[in-house]
Amino acid sequence: MSGPSTPGYSFKVLGTSGAARAGVLTTPHGEVPTPTFMPVGTQGSVKTLTPHEVAATGARIVLGNTYHLWLRPGPELVAELGGLHRFTHWPHAMLTDSGGFQAFSLAERRTMSEDGFVFRSHLDGSKRSLTPEEAMRVQGLLGADIAMQLDVCPPGQAPRAEVEQACRMTTRWAARCLAAKRPDQAVFGIVQGSVHPDLRRAHAEELAALPFDGLALGGFSVGEPIARMHEVLLEAAPALDPERPRYLMGVGTPYDLVRAIGAGVDMFDCVLPTRNARNGQALTRTGKIVIKQARYRNDPSPLDPTCDCPTCAEGYSRAYLRHLFLAGEILVLRLFTAHNLHLYGTLVREAREAILAGRYEAFAKAWLDGLGAGASEEAAAADART
């Protein structure tokens, strides 16, 4: 088993509670306490919020996307203006996804070969080629602390033979990505295997033999039954090298995070809290509030009386928020986004505290009981990645 090789990066587990882990990921842009949730800033911005407001939710690492930033404004421009940190005014750690998931979602517009993906841009129809080397070149120019290898993400219901092929190609691309990486940029490998625990374990072992700085679980929340995803996670997460950070890509709801942290996952990203906010949905400890519903027309209470985010602490009523949403006012999108990301920041912070105190099981039960039976049903219906 190989270990991380990039100077300036380290990961240390500080405590465990069952399989759950609390640790610290050190990067050139500061330390990231884990478990951690990465707000998604796909095109260099967490929608509706300033970097200062994002940091106020507790976030110390955000995610940008190679595919979108490659197409617009272009990595050369970002590099010319000081890299993605300076370009976006985000002072803390940053990770860029490789574009592999976008290649998956553009199935009707792309072809795949041993060399990589060829597809038509969704912006102007121009022909583009995304190879492992190009993915690393672009991410090197963007200059995030952590880059992701280019991988092959099969659909959740793909036949086993297709999943096996995806694992094999992802491993071959992993070696090419490491050979092409920027020397001062950390790179994470991506474990595939769909809902087959044996393939997940085997692929995790293959990638652990390479000098990645962390390992991620890709290919979840792509159409497989949510109950099956959680079953496989219980086997797949512990199979990842315990000496390196474990990252679950594109998942998910508060319910998902509580369950996955309990399986040993350290890092998460998902568009759900920001996307739901723009759809007028607030996430709380007791479930989801759909603000356009008539029941909130004259409701004077805040979204969550137990929440200390600015939206709740400053006393914005559900009635006022409903009015803003129905009137199409931009302010409500900001208020909902700040609230939802604060909830995620609170969840991972409290999870960390519970792990260090050796009481994660009780913490998880309290959160899951509060979210209620509807949480797992909502998780099953969620299609959170874009």
CSV table of C-alpha atoms in Angstrom, one decimal:
chain,number,residue,atom,x,y,z
A,1,MET,CA,0.0,0.0,0.0
A,2,SER,CA,1.4,3.4,-1.1
A,3,GLY,CA,1.0,6.6,0.8
A,4,PRO,CA,0.5,10.3,-0.2
A,5,SER,CA,3.4,12.0,-1.8
A,6,THR,CA,2.6,15.7,-2.0
A,7,PRO,CA,4.6,18.0,0.3
A,8,GLY,CA,2.5,20.4,2.4
A,9,TYR,CA,-0.4,18.0,2.7
A,10,SER,CA,-1.2,15.7,5.6
A,11,PHE,CA,-4.1,13.9,7.2
A,12,LYS,CA,-4.4,12.8,10.8
A,13,VAL,CA,-7.2,10.9,12.6
A,14,LEU,CA,-7.6,12.5,16.1
A,15,GLY,CA,-10.3,10.2,17.4
A,16,THR,CA,-12.9,7.5,16.6
A,17,SER,CA,-16.3,6.4,17.8
A,18,GLY,CA,-17.2,3.1,16.2
A,19,ALA,CA,-16.2,3.5,12.6
A,20,ALA,CA,-16.8,7.3,12.6
A,21,ARG,CA,-13.6,9.4,12.5
A,22,ALA,CA,-12.6,12.9,13.5
A,23,GLY,CA,-9.4,14.3,12.0
A,24,VAL,CA,-7.7,17.2,10.4
A,25,LEU,CA,-6.7,17.6,6.8
A,26,THR,CA,-3.7,20.0,6.4
A,27,THR,CA,-3.4,22.0,3.1
A,28,PRO,CA,-1.4,25.0,2.0
A,29,HIS,CA,-4.5,27.1,2.6
A,30,GLY,CA,-5.1,26.0,6.1
A,31,GLU,CA,-6.4,23.1,8.2
A,32,VAL,CA,-9.8,21.5,7.5
A,33,PRO,CA,-11.4,19.7,10.5
A,34,THR,CA,-13.1,16.5,9.5
A,35,PRO,CA,-15.8,15.3,9.1
A,36,THR,CA,-16.3,18.3,6.7
A,37,PHE,CA,-18.9,19.4,4.1
A,38,MET,CA,-17.7,21.2,1.0
A,39,PRO,CA,-20.2,23.7,-0.4
A,40,VAL,CA,-20.3,23.4,-4.2
A,41,GLY,CA,-19.1,26.4,-6.1
A,42,THR,CA,-19.3,24.8,-9.5
A,43,GLN,CA,-18.3,27.8,-11.6
A,44,GLY,CA,-16.2,29.5,-9.0
A,45,SER,CA,-19.1,30.7,-6.8
A,46,VAL,CA,-21.3,29.2,-4.1
A,47,LYS,CA,-24.5,30.5,-5.6
A,48,THR,CA,-25.9,33.7,-4.0
A,49,LEU,CA,-23.3,34.0,-1.2
A,50,THR,CA,-20.0,35.8,-0.8
A,51,PRO,CA,-16.9,33.8,0.2
A,52,HIS,CA,-17.1,35.5,3.7
A,53,GLU,CA,-20.7,34.3,4.1
A,54,VAL,CA,-19.8,30.8,3.0
A,55,ALA,CA,-16.9,30.7,5.6
A,56,ALA,CA,-19.4,31.9,8.2
A,57,THR,CA,-21.3,28.6,7.8
A,58,GLY,CA,-18.2,26.8,9.1
A,59,ALA,CA,-16.9,25.7,5.7
A,60,ARG,CA,-13.1,25.5,5.4
A,61,ILE,CA,-13.1,23.9,1.9
A,62,VAL,CA,-15.2,24.4,-1.1
A,63,LEU,CA,-15.5,22.6,-4.5
A,64,GLY,CA,-15.1,23.9,-8.0
A,65,ASN,CA,-15.6,22.0,-11.2
A,66,THR,CA,-13.1,21.4,-13.9
A,67,TYR,CA,-15.6,20.9,-16.7
A,68,HIS,CA,-17.4,24.2,-16.2
A,69,LEU,CA,-14.4,26.3,-15.5
A,70,TRP,CA,-12.5,24.7,-18.4
A,71,LEU,CA,-15.3,25.9,-20.8
A,72,ARG,CA,-15.8,29.3,-19.1
A,73,PRO,CA,-13.8,31.4,-18.4
A,74,GLY,CA,-11.0,29.0,-19.2
A,75,PRO,CA,-8.1,27.8,-17.0
A,76,GLU,CA,-5.5,30.0,-18.7
A,77,LEU,CA,-7.4,33.2,-17.7
A,78,VAL,CA,-7.8,31.9,-14.1
A,79,ALA,CA,-4.1,31.2,-13.9
A,80,GLU,CA,-3.2,34.6,-15.3
A,81,LEU,CA,-5.3,36.2,-12.6
A,82,GLY,CA,-3.6,34.3,-9.8
A,83,GLY,CA,-5.4,31.0,-9.7
A,84,LEU,CA,-8.8,30.0,-8.4
A,85,HIS,CA,-8.2,31.1,-4.8
A,86,ARG,CA,-7.4,34.7,-5.8
A,87,PHE,CA,-9.8,34.8,-8.7
A,88,THR,CA,-12.8,33.8,-6.4
A,89,HIS,CA,-11.5,35.5,-3.2
A,90,TRP,CA,-11.8,32.2,-1.3
A,91,PRO,CA,-8.9,32.1,1.3
A,92,HIS,CA,-9.3,28.6,2.6
A,93,ALA,CA,-8.8,25.1,1.1
A,94,MET,CA,-10.3,24.2,-2.3
A,95,LEU,CA,-10.9,21.0,-4.3
A,96,THR,CA,-11.7,20.7,-8.0
A,97,ASP,CA,-13.7,17.8,-9.4
A,98,SER,CA,-12.2,16.4,-12.6
A,99,GLY,CA,-15.2,16.7,-14.9
A,100,GLY,CA,-15.8,12.9,-15.0
A,101,PHE,CA,-19.3,13.2,-13.6
A,102,GLN,CA,-20.2,15.8,-16.1
A,103,ALA,CA,-19.0,13.4,-18.8
A,104,PHE,CA,-21.3,10.8,-17.3
A,105,SER,CA,-24.3,13.3,-17.3
A,106,LEU,CA,-23.5,14.3,-20.9
A,107,ALA,CA,-24.0,10.7,-22.1
A,108,GLU,CA,-25.9,11.8,-25.2
A,109,ARG,CA,-23.2,14.3,-26.2
A,110,ARG,CA,-20.0,12.3,-25.7
A,111,THR,CA,-18.1,9.3,-26.6
A,112,MET,CA,-15.5,7.4,-24.5
A,113,SER,CA,-12.3,5.6,-25.5
A,114,GLU,CA,-9.1,4.5,-23.8
A,115,ASP,CA,-7.8,8.0,-24.4
A,116,GLY,CA,-10.7,9.8,-22.6
A,117,PHE,CA,-14.0,11.6,-23.4
A,118,VAL,CA,-14.9,13.5,-26.5
A,119,PHE,CA,-18.0,15.6,-26.3
A,120,ARG,CA,-19.8,18.7,-27.5
A,121,SER,CA,-19.8,21.7,-25.2
A,122,HIS,CA,-23.2,22.5,-23.8
A,123,LEU,CA,-22.4,26.2,-24.2
A,124,ASP,CA,-21.6,26.4,-27.9
A,125,GLY,CA,-21.4,22.9,-29.3
A,126,SER,CA,-17.7,23.0,-29.9
A,127,LYS,CA,-15.9,19.7,-29.9
A,128,ARG,CA,-13.8,19.0,-26.7
A,129,SER,CA,-11.5,16.2,-25.6
A,130,LEU,CA,-11.1,15.5,-21.9
A,131,THR,CA,-8.2,13.1,-21.3
A,132,PRO,CA,-6.6,12.3,-17.9
A,133,GLU,CA,-3.7,14.5,-18.9
A,134,GLU,CA,-6.0,17.4,-19.9
A,135,ALA,CA,-8.0,17.1,-16.7
A,136,MET,CA,-4.8,17.4,-14.7
A,137,ARG,CA,-3.5,20.3,-16.9
A,138,VAL,CA,-6.7,22.2,-16.3
A,139,GLN,CA,-6.8,21.5,-12.6
A,140,GLY,CA,-3.1,22.5,-12.4
A,141,LEU,CA,-3.9,25.9,-14.0
A,142,LEU,CA,-6.9,26.4,-11.7
A,143,GLY,CA,-4.6,25.7,-8.8
A,144,ALA,CA,-6.9,24.3,-6.2
A,145,ASP,CA,-5.3,22.5,-3.2
A,146,ILE,CA,-6.8,19.1,-4.2
A,147,ALA,CA,-7.4,17.8,-7.7
A,148,MET,CA,-9.4,14.7,-8.6
A,149,GLN,CA,-8.4,12.1,-11.0
A,150,LEU,CA,-10.5,11.6,-14.2
A,151,ASP,CA,-12.7,8.6,-13.7
A,152,VAL,CA,-15.4,6.6,-15.4
A,153,CYS,CA,-18.7,6.8,-13.6
A,154,PRO,CA,-21.2,4.0,-14.7
A,155,PRO,CA,-24.9,4.5,-14.1
A,156,GLY,CA,-26.4,3.1,-10.9
A,157,GLN,CA,-28.2,0.4,-12.8
A,158,ALA,CA,-25.3,-0.6,-15.1
A,159,PRO,CA,-24.6,-4.3,-15.7
A,160,ARG,CA,-21.8,-5.7,-13.6
A,161,ALA,CA,-19.6,-6.1,-16.7
A,162,GLU,CA,-19.9,-2.4,-17.5
A,163,VAL,CA,-19.0,-1.6,-13.9
A,164,GLU,CA,-15.9,-3.9,-14.0
A,165,GLN,CA,-14.8,-2.2,-17.2
A,166,ALA,CA,-15.2,1.3,-15.5
A,167,CYS,CA,-13.1,0.2,-12.6
A,168,ARG,CA,-10.3,-1.1,-14.9
A,169,MET,CA,-10.3,2.1,-17.0
A,170,THR,CA,-10.4,4.3,-13.9
A,171,THR,CA,-7.3,2.5,-12.6
A,172,ARG,CA,-5.4,3.0,-15.9
A,173,TRP,CA,-6.4,6.7,-15.9
A,174,ALA,CA,-5.4,7.0,-12.3
A,175,ALA,CA,-1.8,6.2,-13.2
A,176,ARG,CA,-1.9,8.7,-16.1
A,177,CYS,CA,-3.3,11.4,-13.8
A,178,LEU,CA,-0.6,10.9,-11.3
A,179,ALA,CA,2.1,11.1,-14.0
A,180,ALA,CA,0.6,14.4,-15.3
A,181,LYS,CA,-0.1,16.1,-11.9
A,182,ARG,CA,1.2,19.4,-10.8
A,183,PRO,CA,3.9,18.5,-8.3
A,184,ASP,CA,2.6,20.8,-5.5
A,185,GLN,CA,-1.0,19.8,-5.9
A,186,ALA,CA,-2.6,16.9,-4.0
A,187,VAL,CA,-4.6,14.4,-6.0
A,188,PHE,CA,-7.3,12.0,-4.9
A,189,GLY,CA,-8.2,8.7,-6.6
A,190,ILE,CA,-11.8,7.7,-7.2
A,191,VAL,CA,-13.0,4.3,-6.3
A,192,GLN,CA,-15.8,2.9,-8.5
A,193,GLY,CA,-17.7,-0.3,-8.2
A,194,SER,CA,-21.4,0.7,-8.2
A,195,VAL,CA,-23.4,-1.4,-5.7
A,196,HIS,CA,-21.1,-4.4,-5.8
A,197,PRO,CA,-19.1,-4.5,-2.5
A,198,ASP,CA,-16.6,-6.9,-3.8
A,199,LEU,CA,-15.8,-4.6,-6.7
A,200,ARG,CA,-15.6,-1.6,-4.4
A,201,ARG,CA,-13.1,-3.4,-2.1
A,202,ALA,CA,-11.0,-4.7,-5.0
A,203,HIS,CA,-10.9,-1.2,-6.6
A,204,ALA,CA,-10.0,0.4,-3.3
A,205,GLU,CA,-7.1,-1.9,-3.0
A,206,GLU,CA,-5.9,-1.1,-6.5
A,207,LEU,CA,-6.0,2.6,-6.0
A,208,ALA,CA,-4.5,2.4,-2.5
A,209,ALA,CA,-1.3,1.0,-4.1
A,210,LEU,CA,-0.9,4.3,-5.9
A,211,PRO,CA,0.5,7.5,-4.3
A,212,PHE,CA,-2.8,9.4,-4.0
A,213,ASP,CA,-3.2,11.9,-1.2
A,214,GLY,CA,-6.8,10.7,-0.5
A,215,LEU,CA,-9.3,8.3,-1.8
A,216,ALA,CA,-12.9,9.0,-2.9
A,217,LEU,CA,-16.0,7.0,-3.4
A,218,GLY,CA,-17.5,7.9,-6.8
A,219,GLY,CA,-20.5,6.5,-8.6
A,220,PHE,CA,-23.0,6.8,-5.7
A,221,SER,CA,-26.3,8.7,-6.0
A,222,VAL,CA,-26.5,8.0,-9.7
A,223,GLY,CA,-29.8,6.1,-9.8
A,224,GLU,CA,-29.2,3.1,-7.5
A,225,PRO,CA,-31.8,2.5,-4.6
A,226,ILE,CA,-30.8,4.7,-1.7
A,227,ALA,CA,-31.1,1.8,0.8
A,228,ARG,CA,-28.7,-0.2,-1.3
A,229,MET,CA,-26.3,2.7,-1.4
A,230,HIS,CA,-26.2,2.8,2.4
A,231,GLU,CA,-25.7,-0.9,2.6
A,232,VAL,CA,-22.7,-0.8,0.2
A,233,LEU,CA,-21.3,2.3,2.0
A,234,LEU,CA,-21.0,0.2,5.2
A,235,GLU,CA,-18.6,-2.1,3.4
A,236,ALA,CA,-16.9,0.3,0.9
A,237,ALA,CA,-15.9,3.2,3.3
A,238,PRO,CA,-13.9,1.0,5.8
A,239,ALA,CA,-12.2,-0.6,2.8
A,240,LEU,CA,-10.5,2.7,2.0
A,241,ASP,CA,-7.0,3.3,3.4
A,242,PRO,CA,-7.4,4.5,7.0
A,243,GLU,CA,-4.3,6.6,6.8
A,244,ARG,CA,-5.8,8.9,4.0
A,245,PRO,CA,-8.9,11.1,3.9
A,246,ARG,CA,-12.1,9.4,2.7
A,247,TYR,CA,-14.3,11.4,0.4
A,248,LEU,CA,-17.9,10.5,-0.6
A,249,MET,CA,-18.7,12.4,-3.8
A,250,GLY,CA,-22.0,14.1,-4.5
A,251,VAL,CA,-23.9,12.8,-1.4
A,252,GLY,CA,-26.2,14.1,-0.1
A,253,THR,CA,-29.0,14.8,2.4
A,254,PRO,CA,-28.5,15.3,6.2
A,255,TYR,CA,-29.7,11.7,6.6
A,256,ASP,CA,-27.0,10.6,4.1
A,257,LEU,CA,-24.3,12.5,6.0
A,258,VAL,CA,-25.2,11.1,9.4
A,259,ARG,CA,-25.2,7.5,8.0
A,260,ALA,CA,-22.0,7.9,6.0
A,261,ILE,CA,-20.0,9.6,8.8
A,262,GLY,CA,-21.0,6.5,10.9
A,263,ALA,CA,-19.4,4.3,8.2
A,264,GLY,CA,-16.1,6.2,8.4
A,265,VAL,CA,-16.4,8.9,5.7
A,266,ASP,CA,-14.5,12.2,6.3
A,267,MET,CA,-15.5,14.5,3.4
A,268,PHE,CA,-18.7,15.3,1.5
A,269,ASP,CA,-20.0,17.6,-1.2
A,270,CYS,CA,-23.4,18.1,-2.6
A,271,VAL,CA,-25.5,20.7,-4.5
A,272,LEU,CA,-28.6,19.8,-2.5
A,273,PRO,CA,-28.4,22.5,0.2
A,274,THR,CA,-27.9,25.3,-2.3
A,275,ARG,CA,-30.1,23.9,-5.0
A,276,ASN,CA,-33.0,23.3,-2.6
A,277,ALA,CA,-32.5,26.8,-1.2
A,278,ARG,CA,-33.1,28.3,-4.7
A,279,ASN,CA,-36.3,26.2,-4.9
A,280,GLY,CA,-37.6,27.7,-1.7
A,281,GLN,CA,-36.8,24.7,0.5
A,282,ALA,CA,-35.2,25.0,3.9
A,283,LEU,CA,-33.6,22.0,5.5
A,284,THR,CA,-33.9,21.8,9.3
A,285,ARG,CA,-33.2,19.3,12.1
A,286,THR,CA,-36.8,18.1,11.9
A,287,GLY,CA,-37.1,17.9,8.1
A,288,LYS,CA,-37.8,20.0,5.1
A,289,ILE,CA,-39.8,23.2,4.9
A,290,VAL,CA,-41.3,24.1,1.5
A,291,ILE,CA,-41.9,27.8,2.0
A,292,LYS,CA,-44.5,28.3,-0.8
A,293,GLN,CA,-47.0,26.1,1.0
A,294,ALA,CA,-50.1,28.1,2.2
A,295,ARG,CA,-49.6,27.0,5.8
A,296,TYR,CA,-46.7,29.5,6.2
A,297,ARG,CA,-48.7,32.5,4.8
A,298,ASN,CA,-49.1,34.1,8.3
A,299,ASP,CA,-46.5,32.1,10.3
A,300,PRO,CA,-44.4,34.5,12.4
A,301,SER,CA,-41.9,31.9,13.5
A,302,PRO,CA,-38.3,31.6,12.1
A,303,LEU,CA,-37.4,28.6,9.9
A,304,ASP,CA,-35.9,26.8,12.9
A,305,PRO,CA,-36.1,28.3,16.4
A,306,THR,CA,-33.1,26.2,17.5
A,307,CYS,CA,-30.9,27.5,14.6
A,308,ASP,CA,-28.4,30.4,15.1
A,309,CYS,CA,-27.8,31.1,11.4
A,310,PRO,CA,-28.4,34.8,10.5
A,311,THR,CA,-31.7,34.0,8.8
A,312,CYS,CA,-33.1,32.5,12.0
A,313,ALA,CA,-31.2,34.5,14.6
A,314,GLU,CA,-32.3,37.8,13.0
A,315,GLY,CA,-35.9,36.7,13.2
A,316,TYR,CA,-36.9,36.5,9.5
A,317,SER,CA,-40.4,35.0,9.7
A,318,ARG,CA,-41.7,32.1,7.6
A,319,ALA,CA,-44.4,34.4,6.4
A,320,TYR,CA,-41.9,37.1,5.2
A,321,LEU,CA,-39.7,34.4,3.5
A,322,ARG,CA,-42.8,33.0,1.8
A,323,HIS,CA,-43.7,36.5,0.5
A,324,LEU,CA,-40.2,37.0,-0.8
A,325,PHE,CA,-40.2,33.7,-2.6
A,326,LEU,CA,-43.6,34.2,-4.2
A,327,ALA,CA,-42.6,37.7,-5.2
A,328,GLY,CA,-39.4,36.4,-6.8
A,329,GLU,CA,-37.1,38.5,-4.6
A,330,ILE,CA,-33.4,37.5,-4.7
A,331,LEU,CA,-33.0,38.1,-1.0
A,332,VAL,CA,-34.9,34.9,-0.1
A,333,LEU,CA,-32.4,32.8,-2.1
A,334,ARG,CA,-29.6,34.2,-0.1
A,335,LEU,CA,-31.3,33.7,3.2
A,336,PHE,CA,-32.3,30.1,2.5
A,337,THR,CA,-28.8,29.3,1.2
A,338,ALA,CA,-27.1,30.7,4.3
A,339,HIS,CA,-29.5,28.7,6.5
A,340,ASN,CA,-29.1,25.4,4.6
A,341,LEU,CA,-25.3,25.6,4.5
A,342,HIS,CA,-25.3,26.6,8.2
A,343,LEU,CA,-27.3,23.4,9.0
A,344,TYR,CA,-24.7,21.3,7.2
A,345,GLY,CA,-21.9,23.1,8.9
A,346,THR,CA,-23.6,22.5,12.2
A,347,LEU,CA,-24.1,18.8,11.5
A,348,VAL,CA,-20.5,18.1,10.7
A,349,ARG,CA,-19.2,20.2,13.6
A,350,GLU,CA,-21.5,18.4,16.1
A,351,ALA,CA,-20.6,15.1,14.6
A,352,ARG,CA,-16.9,15.8,15.1
A,353,GLU,CA,-17.5,16.8,18.7
A,354,ALA,CA,-19.5,13.6,19.3
A,355,ILE,CA,-16.8,11.4,17.8
A,356,LEU,CA,-14.1,13.0,19.9
A,357,ALA,CA,-16.3,12.5,23.0
A,358,GLY,CA,-16.9,8.8,22.0
A,359,ARG,CA,-20.6,9.2,21.6
A,360,TYR,CA,-21.3,9.2,17.9
A,361,GLU,CA,-23.9,6.5,18.0
A,362,ALA,CA,-26.1,8.5,20.4
A,363,PHE,CA,-25.5,11.6,18.2
A,364,ALA,CA,-26.6,9.8,15.1
A,365,LYS,CA,-29.7,8.4,16.7
A,366,ALA,CA,-30.7,11.9,17.9
A,367,TRP,CA,-30.3,13.4,14.5
A,368,LEU,CA,-32.0,10.6,12.6
A,369,ASP,CA,-34.9,10.6,15.1
A,370,GLY,CA,-35.3,14.3,14.7
A,371,LEU,CA,-35.3,14.1,10.9
A,372,GLY,CA,-38.0,11.5,11.1
A,373,ALA,CA,-39.1,8.7,8.9
A,374,GLY,CA,-39.6,11.0,5.9
A,375,ALA,CA,-35.8,11.7,5.8
A,376,SER,CA,-35.0,8.3,4.3
A,377,GLU,CA,-37.9,8.7,1.8
A,378,GLU,CA,-36.6,12.1,0.8
A,379,ALA,CA,-33.1,10.7,0.4
A,380,ALA,CA,-34.4,8.0,-1.8
A,381,ALA,CA,-36.0,10.6,-4.1
A,382,ALA,CA,-33.0,12.9,-4.2
A,383,ASP,CA,-31.0,13.3,-7.3
A,384,ALA,CA,-28.5,15.7,-5.9
A,385,ARG,CA,-25.6,15.8,-8.4
A,386,THR,CA,-25.4,18.1,-11.4
